[in-house]
Amino acid sequence: MRDFLYHTDRFVLDLTQRLTDAIGIPWVVELIKMAAAAVLLVGLASVLGMVLIWIERKVAAHMQQRLGPMRVGPHGLLQTVADTLKLLAKEDITPKNADIIIYYLAPLITFAASFVCLSFLPYAPGMQAVRFNVGLLFVLGISSLGVLGILAAGWSSNNKWSMLGAMRGGAQIISYELSAALALLTAVIFTGSLDFHDIVESQREGWWIWRAPVVGLLGFVIYTIASTAECNRTPFDIVEGESELAAGFHTEYSAMKFAMFFLAEFVNIFIVSGVSATIFLGGWMPFHIGGMDGLNHVFDLIPPWVWFFGKVMALVFVVMWFRWTFPRLRVDQLMHFEWKFLMPVSFATVAVAAVLATGGWYFFSATPAAPVPQVAPKHENAKPTASGAHGERTWGTFRVQAVSFPNV
Amino acid sequence: MNTFLFYLFSAAALLSAYFVVTVHNLFRAAMGLIGVLLSIAGLYLLVDAQFLSAVQIMVYVGGIVVLIVYVVLLVADVAQKQVHHAATWRKAVAGFLAAALFTLLAVAAHSHDFGVAQVPARSASVTEIGTALLSPERNGYVLPFEVISLVLVAAIVGAITIARGAGSDKKEAK
């Protein structure tokens, strides 16, 4: 039980051991683990959809001195369930002149792109479905697939508002992706790794938001702004812009196809908040200050996954708060803001972060987090060289914790 | 397991590549291209080239295909209502060239003894990639890196110049 709460990595290892003892065939065990992770992630995605939509409505209502959904279940908790049932029962309308294949494919692309990213996040020690040593890069790459879903939806609907919304959305997401990636780079420079697990482990002495002086906070703020734009949330929701474009790229979508877009949006909010929490706020790492062991032990009493979901939910709340605080930006303002303000600032942040990291001018930099430059290993006979920087390292195959792909 | 995944990804890549070149609708072709590129990214993962795979997804799927889609939407007649059939001699030449390329590749692949890798595959770390890109040593790629940067800067300057158009400075001055 203790393992289940605090040492989830041990819990997973223990479970694997028991499974191996019971079954004895390694690839069957791997298959079971993969299936378990897949089921858990699907469950997480659907629960997230339900809960986040409910939270969004409640937050919106309370910000406007209303109560929000109250009728179905206690405090309207079951409202989303009822809405989902309603969406399932609704007529699925396809426009007459729509391009059928792409019209059906678009919600799938959008949802799949955001769903895949869920598997990269570390929820607790050992609770990470896929561990790549370039996990962060993967999340950035795959989430950019979402643009294609939006463009496909807008074009295939054969509706000028959808098309306009999609074009705007594409331009916006491509532009803000740059700032988001650069902001994440500030923390990556300090950790010297793109592996989510390593990034979390590197924050044992403290979270990067305060350990990296000023640049950590700046990076965090820039990422929050840019990622809000990437999710097409207000104040950056010109993709949907109700007053101008009907409902933007998903005007022509109804029933469950619409629900897929909706679900993808909420999963996206969770993912960007999760990435932000992992990179800048330590992920599942409790609040630690290097050296102050007494304090650290007090914070360790809270289980890691509570830390992770607590941080993520706090960030999700901030994103929802934005919606009722800022008015929507105009298209030209949006582009000016990104290219003439956010981009230069993020470049400057990265430059300063690089100087601070190489100089070791940040809190608790006893061991240089930025790897000491070394001569690249010969390509023919590749030998592991980075021995000191991160302690022990596993080389090779998919570095996976909770689930690993068997290598034949 | 890996063998199965290899054939799965290869089949997916080939099928979507066939789809790309045969379909008349340009937008559908672009969607097929996503399939090709993602399958190839999957193949990279199978040989543990995680960085390459991530870059493949990021640059090709997230960048190039999006650009292609934009160009298609802005410029071309997407649906291509009337199909233009190529002249017979063009088809013949194309077929001959394709056959020649295929034989060339087949002979090259067949004649070279690839052997089995001596060192187990492993994914390069970010540190190694970074030092390899910026190291002036024998194994470094600093010169190509700088040349590519220059080319990119030139492209950006060119794009801005074209986008501003002639005489836009005067308009701004007013």
XYZ file of C-alpha atoms in Angstrom:
582
model
C 0.000 0.000 0.000
C 2.818 2.362 0.903
C 4.500 1.480 -2.357
C 1.288 2.161 -4.222
C 1.052 5.629 -2.710
C 4.639 6.793 -2.603
C 6.956 4.475 -4.503
C 4.982 3.782 -7.613
C 8.135 2.699 -9.435
C 8.655 -0.092 -6.871
C 4.970 -0.926 -7.138
C 5.259 -1.335 -10.901
C 8.425 -3.426 -10.588
C 6.770 -5.612 -7.950
C 3.718 -6.103 -10.141
C 5.913 -6.991 -13.103
C 7.820 -9.498 -10.967
C 4.606 -11.152 -9.837
C 3.287 -11.286 -13.387
C 6.532 -12.807 -14.615
C 6.403 -15.407 -11.852
C 2.806 -16.239 -12.650
C 3.106 -16.392 -16.429
C 6.746 -16.915 -17.170
C 6.718 -15.829 -20.798
C 8.386 -12.408 -21.077
C 6.590 -11.167 -24.168
C 3.167 -12.034 -22.718
C 4.044 -9.997 -19.629
C 5.127 -7.117 -21.859
C 1.910 -7.400 -23.827
C -0.163 -7.333 -20.630
C 1.746 -4.277 -19.426
C 1.201 -2.515 -22.735
C -2.490 -3.334 -22.685
C -2.777 -2.159 -19.078
C -1.058 1.138 -19.918
C -3.264 1.611 -22.970
C -6.445 0.955 -20.987
C -5.294 3.301 -18.220
C -4.525 6.059 -20.720
C -7.857 5.680 -22.496
C -9.534 5.821 -19.115
C -7.525 8.891 -18.190
C -8.446 10.638 -21.446
C -12.159 10.035 -21.039
C -12.205 10.908 -17.348
C -10.211 14.053 -18.156
C -12.751 15.027 -20.776
C -15.624 14.601 -18.336
C -13.989 16.284 -15.369
C -12.367 19.171 -17.234
C -15.570 20.105 -19.049
C -17.399 20.134 -15.737
C -14.646 22.222 -14.126
C -14.628 24.626 -17.059
C -18.364 25.212 -16.747
C -18.135 25.630 -13.000
C -15.187 28.029 -13.216
C -16.955 30.030 -15.903
C -20.136 30.157 -13.866
C -18.505 31.197 -10.621
C -16.490 33.905 -12.360
C -19.794 35.318 -13.564
C -21.577 35.008 -10.214
C -23.595 32.033 -11.414
C -23.811 28.479 -10.149
C -23.351 26.574 -13.385
C -24.738 23.052 -13.820
C -26.499 22.008 -10.608
C -29.298 19.623 -11.567
C -27.701 16.342 -12.660
C -25.953 14.749 -9.712
C -24.488 16.596 -6.723
C -23.392 20.059 -7.913
C -24.005 18.952 -11.487
C -21.171 16.409 -11.383
C -22.965 14.046 -13.738
C -23.870 16.791 -16.209
C -21.051 15.839 -18.600
C -22.120 12.187 -18.516
C -25.613 13.247 -19.500
C -24.194 15.485 -22.238
C -22.060 12.665 -23.587
C -25.092 10.386 -23.758
C -26.944 13.131 -25.567
C -24.091 13.547 -28.059
C -24.033 9.809 -28.667
C -27.726 9.826 -29.440
C -27.549 12.839 -31.749
C -27.881 12.651 -35.494
C -24.523 12.592 -37.230
C -24.824 15.115 -40.044
C -22.381 15.131 -42.944
C -22.504 18.113 -45.305
C -23.485 17.219 -48.848
C -20.347 18.505 -50.548
C -17.896 17.507 -47.883
C -14.869 15.444 -48.776
C -16.005 12.326 -46.934
C -12.641 10.663 -46.277
C -10.959 13.766 -44.916
C -14.104 14.896 -43.129
C -14.066 11.636 -41.166
C -10.302 11.635 -40.727
C -9.953 15.156 -39.292
C -11.385 14.573 -35.796
C -9.384 11.360 -35.592
C -6.100 13.105 -36.433
C -6.775 15.844 -33.912
C -7.723 13.460 -31.136
C -4.998 10.910 -31.854
C -2.357 13.651 -31.855
C -3.325 14.818 -28.395
C -3.961 11.322 -27.042
C -0.509 10.036 -28.011
C 1.109 12.839 -26.021
C -0.559 11.552 -22.847
C 1.646 8.465 -22.934
C 4.856 10.483 -22.637
C 4.045 12.347 -19.443
C 5.475 11.061 -16.158
C 2.539 10.913 -13.737
C 4.499 9.515 -10.810
C 7.827 7.718 -10.385
C 7.713 4.782 -12.798
C 4.290 5.776 -14.046
C 5.216 6.745 -17.558
C 3.885 4.706 -20.420
C 6.695 5.491 -22.858
C 10.092 6.789 -21.904
C 12.205 8.113 -24.753
C 15.374 10.066 -24.248
C 13.910 12.706 -26.544
C 10.408 12.544 -25.064
C 9.963 16.305 -24.974
C 10.826 16.598 -28.660
C 8.309 13.885 -29.436
C 5.538 15.658 -27.573
C 6.340 18.896 -29.418
C 6.374 17.103 -32.765
C 3.233 15.079 -32.282
C 1.230 17.960 -30.904
C 2.025 19.858 -34.104
C 0.055 17.145 -35.907
C -3.058 18.699 -34.430
C -2.777 21.591 -36.894
C -3.264 19.164 -39.733
C -6.472 17.918 -38.151
C -7.777 21.468 -37.909
C -6.771 22.307 -41.498
C -8.323 19.069 -42.745
C -11.538 19.753 -40.848
C -11.769 23.279 -42.178
C -11.141 22.329 -45.776
C -13.230 19.177 -45.956
C -16.315 20.839 -44.474
C -16.663 22.883 -47.661
C -17.762 25.915 -45.719
C -16.074 29.275 -45.940
C -16.204 29.933 -42.214
C -14.663 26.578 -41.446
C -11.988 27.261 -44.018
C -11.210 30.726 -42.632
C -11.065 29.378 -39.092
C -8.758 26.587 -40.133
C -6.388 28.928 -41.990
C -6.221 31.252 -39.024
C -5.730 28.351 -36.685
C -2.899 26.938 -38.731
C -1.087 30.260 -38.879
C -1.563 30.822 -35.173
C -0.452 27.402 -34.026
C 2.619 27.348 -36.261
C 3.660 30.776 -35.004
C 3.189 30.140 -31.312
C 4.800 26.708 -31.472
C 8.155 28.454 -31.857
C 7.839 30.468 -28.671
C 6.544 27.464 -26.771
C 9.475 25.319 -27.861
C 12.005 28.061 -27.083
C 10.507 28.580 -23.631
C 10.813 24.870 -22.882
C 14.421 25.029 -24.099
C 15.364 27.338 -21.220
C 14.753 24.530 -18.731
C 16.223 21.914 -21.063
C 19.475 23.897 -21.166
C 19.735 23.609 -17.391
C 18.906 19.899 -17.253
C 20.797 18.943 -20.378
C 18.231 16.310 -21.258
C 15.036 15.957 -23.264
C 13.940 12.923 -21.288
C 10.949 13.718 -19.089
C 12.191 11.358 -16.398
C 15.619 12.994 -16.251
C 14.050 16.434 -16.261
C 11.941 15.557 -13.218
C 14.886 13.937 -11.451
C 17.012 17.031 -12.059
C 14.585 19.046 -9.937
C 15.232 17.124 -6.731
C 16.925 20.200 -5.266
C 14.208 22.566 -6.403
C 11.969 23.377 -9.318
C 13.433 25.125 -12.334
C 10.953 27.958 -12.087
C 12.938 29.390 -9.165
C 16.239 27.539 -9.382
C 17.006 29.144 -12.712
C 17.107 32.785 -11.679
C 14.502 34.895 -13.508
C 14.805 32.943 -16.769
C 12.914 30.023 -15.254
C 9.991 32.240 -14.368
C 10.180 34.030 -17.732
C 10.226 30.757 -19.597
C 7.256 29.533 -17.593
C 5.235 32.667 -18.368
C 6.131 32.567 -22.065
C 5.210 28.896 -22.264
C 1.891 29.520 -20.536
C 1.006 32.245 -23.049
C 2.221 30.353 -26.102
C 0.614 27.088 -25.064
C -2.710 28.799 -24.477
C -2.472 29.981 -28.061
C -1.576 26.487 -29.220
C -4.705 25.101 -27.576
C -6.804 27.777 -29.317
C -8.101 28.970 -25.990
C -9.396 32.488 -25.368
C -7.769 35.083 -25.706
C -6.319 33.281 -28.728
C -9.482 31.604 -29.987
C -9.697 33.341 -33.345
C -9.857 29.838 -34.786
C -13.384 29.551 -33.476
C -14.232 33.225 -33.027
C -17.974 32.749 -32.500
C -18.843 36.318 -33.373
C -17.069 36.157 -36.733
C -16.893 32.574 -37.902
C -19.932 30.734 -36.514
C -17.927 27.989 -34.763
C -14.792 28.099 -36.884
C -13.260 24.911 -38.174
C -15.802 22.614 -36.507
C -18.928 24.459 -37.645
C -20.078 21.534 -39.773
C -19.336 18.831 -37.250
C -22.044 17.313 -35.112
C -22.581 14.552 -32.584
C -19.548 12.450 -31.666
C -17.262 13.951 -34.304
C -17.772 17.306 -32.645
C -17.230 15.627 -29.284
C -13.873 14.345 -30.521
C -12.710 17.901 -31.234
C -14.000 18.988 -27.882
C -12.316 16.138 -26.066
C -9.072 16.782 -27.948
C -9.164 20.415 -26.836
C -9.456 19.445 -23.190
C -6.827 16.721 -23.430
C -4.597 19.341 -25.058
C -5.080 21.712 -22.155
C -4.127 18.905 -19.807
C -1.050 18.049 -21.869
C 0.350 21.557 -22.116
C -0.287 22.053 -18.411
C 1.345 18.689 -17.742
C 4.393 19.573 -19.822
C 4.628 22.948 -18.128
C 4.296 21.347 -14.680
C 6.936 18.742 -15.545
C 9.468 21.134 -17.029
C 9.130 24.137 -14.750
C 7.324 22.923 -11.634
C 9.066 19.631 -11.041
C 6.408 17.223 -12.282
C 5.725 14.701 -9.549
C 8.676 15.991 -7.533
C 7.464 17.453 -4.201
C 8.479 20.980 -3.289
C 12.110 20.658 -2.300
C 14.763 23.125 -1.289
C 18.218 21.631 -1.514
C 19.754 20.986 1.886
C 16.659 21.632 3.988
C 15.927 17.971 4.660
C 13.333 18.549 7.390
C 11.177 20.649 5.131
C 11.660 18.268 2.222
C 10.495 15.306 4.295
C 7.337 17.163 5.257
C 6.508 17.753 1.613
C 7.411 14.151 0.794
C 4.419 13.067 2.882
C 2.169 14.055 -0.007
C 2.264 11.280 -2.633
C 3.989 12.211 -5.917
C 0.959 11.670 -8.117
C -1.024 14.060 -5.933
C 1.728 16.618 -6.563
C 1.576 16.035 -10.300
C -2.171 16.240 -10.652
C -2.331 19.131 -8.197
C 0.135 21.176 -10.215
C -1.511 20.306 -13.504
C -4.972 21.167 -12.220
C -3.724 24.482 -10.862
C -2.314 25.325 -14.299
C -5.513 24.171 -16.003
C -7.413 26.515 -13.707
C -5.167 29.394 -14.781
C -5.873 28.649 -18.432
C -9.614 28.635 -17.712
C -9.258 31.836 -15.734
C -7.668 33.515 -18.794
C -10.836 32.867 -20.703
C -12.903 35.103 -18.457
C -10.220 37.758 -18.052
C -8.878 38.683 -21.473
C -10.782 39.745 -24.588
C -10.021 37.977 -27.859
C -7.084 39.291 -29.878
C -7.523 40.428 -33.462
C -5.649 38.439 -36.114
C -3.049 41.128 -36.757
C -2.578 41.793 -33.037
C -2.035 38.104 -32.551
C 0.719 37.962 -35.149
C 2.347 41.184 -33.932
C 2.361 39.897 -30.385
C 4.032 36.637 -31.350
C 6.585 37.784 -33.901
C 7.480 41.199 -32.527
C 7.282 40.580 -28.802
C 7.099 36.972 -27.665
C 9.683 35.580 -30.086
C 12.454 38.114 -29.342
C 11.809 37.762 -25.627
C 12.018 33.969 -25.788
C 15.235 34.149 -27.813
C 16.704 36.494 -25.225
C 15.585 34.165 -22.442
C 17.257 31.202 -24.085
C 20.458 33.181 -24.604
C 20.576 34.306 -20.977
C 19.711 30.802 -19.799
C 22.607 29.405 -21.822
C 25.021 31.852 -20.175
C 23.680 31.085 -16.691
C 23.789 27.336 -17.253
C 27.336 27.243 -18.585
C 28.525 29.561 -15.827
C 26.744 27.497 -13.174
C 25.053 30.665 -11.924
C 21.914 29.149 -10.564
C 20.757 27.745 -7.254
C 22.232 24.411 -6.118
C 24.486 24.004 -9.101
C 26.994 21.866 -7.179
C 27.081 19.332 -9.954
C 27.088 21.126 -13.287
C 23.705 20.303 -14.741
C 24.760 21.487 -18.154
C 26.938 18.704 -19.503
C 30.563 19.574 -19.927
C 31.373 19.754 -23.642
C 33.181 16.711 -24.809
C 34.392 15.419 -28.089
C 31.712 13.558 -29.944
C 32.222 9.831 -29.915
C 33.263 8.162 -33.094
C 30.266 7.147 -35.104
C 31.417 3.669 -36.056
C 32.000 2.270 -32.615
C 29.650 4.218 -30.453
C 30.610 4.110 -26.829
C 28.619 5.604 -24.005
C 30.545 8.671 -22.952
C 28.278 10.699 -20.703
C 29.065 8.945 -17.485
C 29.303 11.741 -14.963
C 26.610 14.189 -15.874
C 23.559 12.186 -14.930
C 24.885 9.450 -12.734
C 23.940 6.028 -13.976
C 22.371 5.866 -17.366
C 20.800 3.110 -19.268
C 21.827 2.986 -22.843
C 20.058 1.685 -25.773
C 16.660 0.419 -26.515
C 13.431 2.215 -25.699
C 14.097 3.393 -22.217
C 10.752 2.521 -20.831
C 9.683 2.158 -17.277
C 6.087 1.192 -16.755
C 5.766 -0.458 -20.106
C 8.542 -1.501 -22.396
C 8.492 -2.748 -25.903
C 10.110 -6.130 -26.057
C 13.125 -6.192 -28.266
C 13.534 -9.281 -30.307
C 7.456 -8.473 -32.218
C 9.897 -6.081 -33.861
C 9.717 -8.051 -37.083
C 5.952 -7.829 -37.044
C 6.091 -4.072 -36.409
C 8.657 -3.685 -39.190
C 6.357 -5.306 -41.729
C 3.376 -3.368 -40.380
C 5.121 -0.007 -40.755
C 6.578 -0.945 -44.132
C 3.200 -2.023 -45.444
C 1.630 1.175 -44.126
C 4.372 3.274 -45.739
C 4.044 1.521 -49.106
C 0.249 1.658 -49.117
C 0.090 5.331 -48.248
C 2.850 6.106 -50.749
C 0.774 4.364 -53.430
C -2.220 6.390 -52.272
C -0.212 9.629 -52.524
C 0.843 9.104 -56.116
C -2.434 7.723 -57.447
C -5.079 9.904 -55.825
C -6.227 12.919 -57.847
C -7.268 15.109 -54.963
C -4.215 17.019 -53.780
C -5.451 17.404 -50.220
C -6.007 13.668 -49.904
C -2.519 13.139 -51.278
C -1.149 15.399 -48.552
C -2.997 13.327 -45.952
C -1.489 10.196 -47.457
C 1.919 11.800 -47.167
C 1.376 12.077 -43.407
C 0.876 8.317 -43.376
C 4.123 7.728 -45.273
C 6.147 10.029 -43.046
C 4.690 8.663 -39.811
C 5.340 5.074 -40.883
C 8.940 5.970 -41.657
C 9.214 7.635 -38.263
C 7.964 4.355 -36.806
C 10.660 2.461 -38.718
C 13.276 4.793 -37.262
C 11.971 3.997 -33.800
C 12.382 0.296 -34.455
C 16.117 0.816 -34.963
C 16.275 3.009 -31.871
C 16.851 6.259 -33.708
C 14.573 8.206 -31.407
C 16.013 11.608 -32.167
C 15.766 11.072 -35.902
C 12.201 9.858 -35.506
C 11.202 12.878 -33.435
C 12.811 15.234 -35.934
C 11.108 13.399 -38.785
C 7.716 13.987 -37.178
C 8.507 17.551 -36.183
C 10.064 18.779 -39.417
C 8.319 16.743 -42.077
C 4.865 16.141 -40.646
C 4.590 19.255 -38.505
C 6.376 21.549 -40.959
C 6.609 20.385 -44.542
C 3.190 18.750 -44.819
C 1.528 21.746 -43.202
C 3.271 23.973 -45.740
C 2.205 21.700 -48.583
C -1.376 21.823 -47.325
C -1.232 25.611 -47.193
C 0.137 25.867 -50.707
C -2.470 23.428 -51.966
C -5.266 25.355 -50.309
C -4.077 28.756 -51.484
C -2.871 28.037 -54.969
C -4.052 24.886 -56.596
C -7.335 23.624 -57.895
C -7.556 21.073 -55.096
C -10.255 18.751 -56.306
C -8.880 18.642 -59.885
C -12.239 18.052 -61.496
C -10.850 17.292 -64.955
C -8.047 14.803 -64.934
C -5.161 15.598 -67.210
C -3.737 12.501 -68.761
C -0.098 12.646 -69.671
C 0.980 12.021 -73.233
C 1.919 8.458 -74.052
C 5.593 9.223 -74.640
C 5.828 10.908 -71.245
C 4.331 7.849 -69.613
C 6.802 5.650 -71.455
C 9.767 7.767 -70.393
C 8.528 7.893 -66.804
C 8.028 4.147 -66.735
C 11.483 3.558 -68.176
C 13.117 5.897 -65.640
C 11.265 4.264 -62.761
C 12.324 0.819 -63.922
C 15.925 2.018 -64.309
C 15.963 3.492 -60.801
C 14.447 0.330 -59.384
C 17.063 -1.901 -61.027
C 19.831 0.430 -59.913
C 18.651 0.363 -56.301
C 17.996 -3.370 -56.387
C 21.452 -4.097 -57.774
C 23.091 -1.748 -55.286
C 21.222 -3.267 -52.347
C 21.909 -6.793 -53.542
C 25.599 -6.363 -54.298
C 26.482 -4.718 -50.998
C 27.006 -7.005 -48.058
C 25.273 -5.194 -45.216
C 26.058 -7.805 -42.595
C 24.811 -7.741 -39.048
C 25.522 -4.713 -36.883
C 28.332 -5.399 -34.444
C 27.279 -2.811 -31.911
C 23.752 -2.981 -30.495
C 21.655 -0.054 -31.615
C 21.198 2.726 -29.143
C 19.733 6.167 -29.222
C 22.167 9.046 -29.118
C 21.824 11.389 -26.176
C 21.135 15.071 -26.537
C 24.652 15.822 -25.324
C 26.195 13.744 -28.077
C 24.013 15.291 -30.754
C 24.795 18.782 -29.496
C 28.536 18.265 -29.346
C 28.546 16.531 -32.722
C 26.731 19.464 -34.302
C 28.965 22.146 -32.844
C 32.316 20.457 -32.511
C 35.110 21.612 -34.842
C 36.878 18.257 -34.314
C 37.121 15.515 -36.862
C 33.717 14.072 -36.035
C 32.028 17.441 -35.696
C 29.601 18.955 -38.130
C 30.119 22.609 -37.351
C 30.761 23.629 -40.972
C 27.598 22.068 -42.448
C 25.696 23.437 -39.456
C 26.874 26.980 -40.131
C 26.285 26.662 -43.880
C 22.722 25.485 -43.267
C 22.177 28.404 -40.889
C 23.386 30.806 -43.588
C 21.107 29.239 -46.182
C 18.163 29.526 -43.792
C 18.920 33.166 -43.055
C 19.123 33.855 -46.776
C 15.767 32.120 -47.267
C 14.159 34.141 -44.490
C 15.509 37.421 -45.859
C 14.304 36.453 -49.320
C 10.861 35.526 -48.047
C 10.514 38.831 -46.197
C 11.662 40.781 -49.253
C 9.144 39.026 -51.482
C 6.351 39.365 -48.929
C 6.916 43.094 -48.490
C 6.766 43.636 -52.216
C 8.279 46.491 -54.154
C 7.400 49.950 -52.925
C 5.886 48.915 -49.616
C 8.511 51.062 -47.874
C 7.089 54.174 -49.495
C 3.593 53.297 -48.366
C 4.777 52.873 -44.804
C 6.575 56.218 -44.976
C 3.320 57.961 -45.754
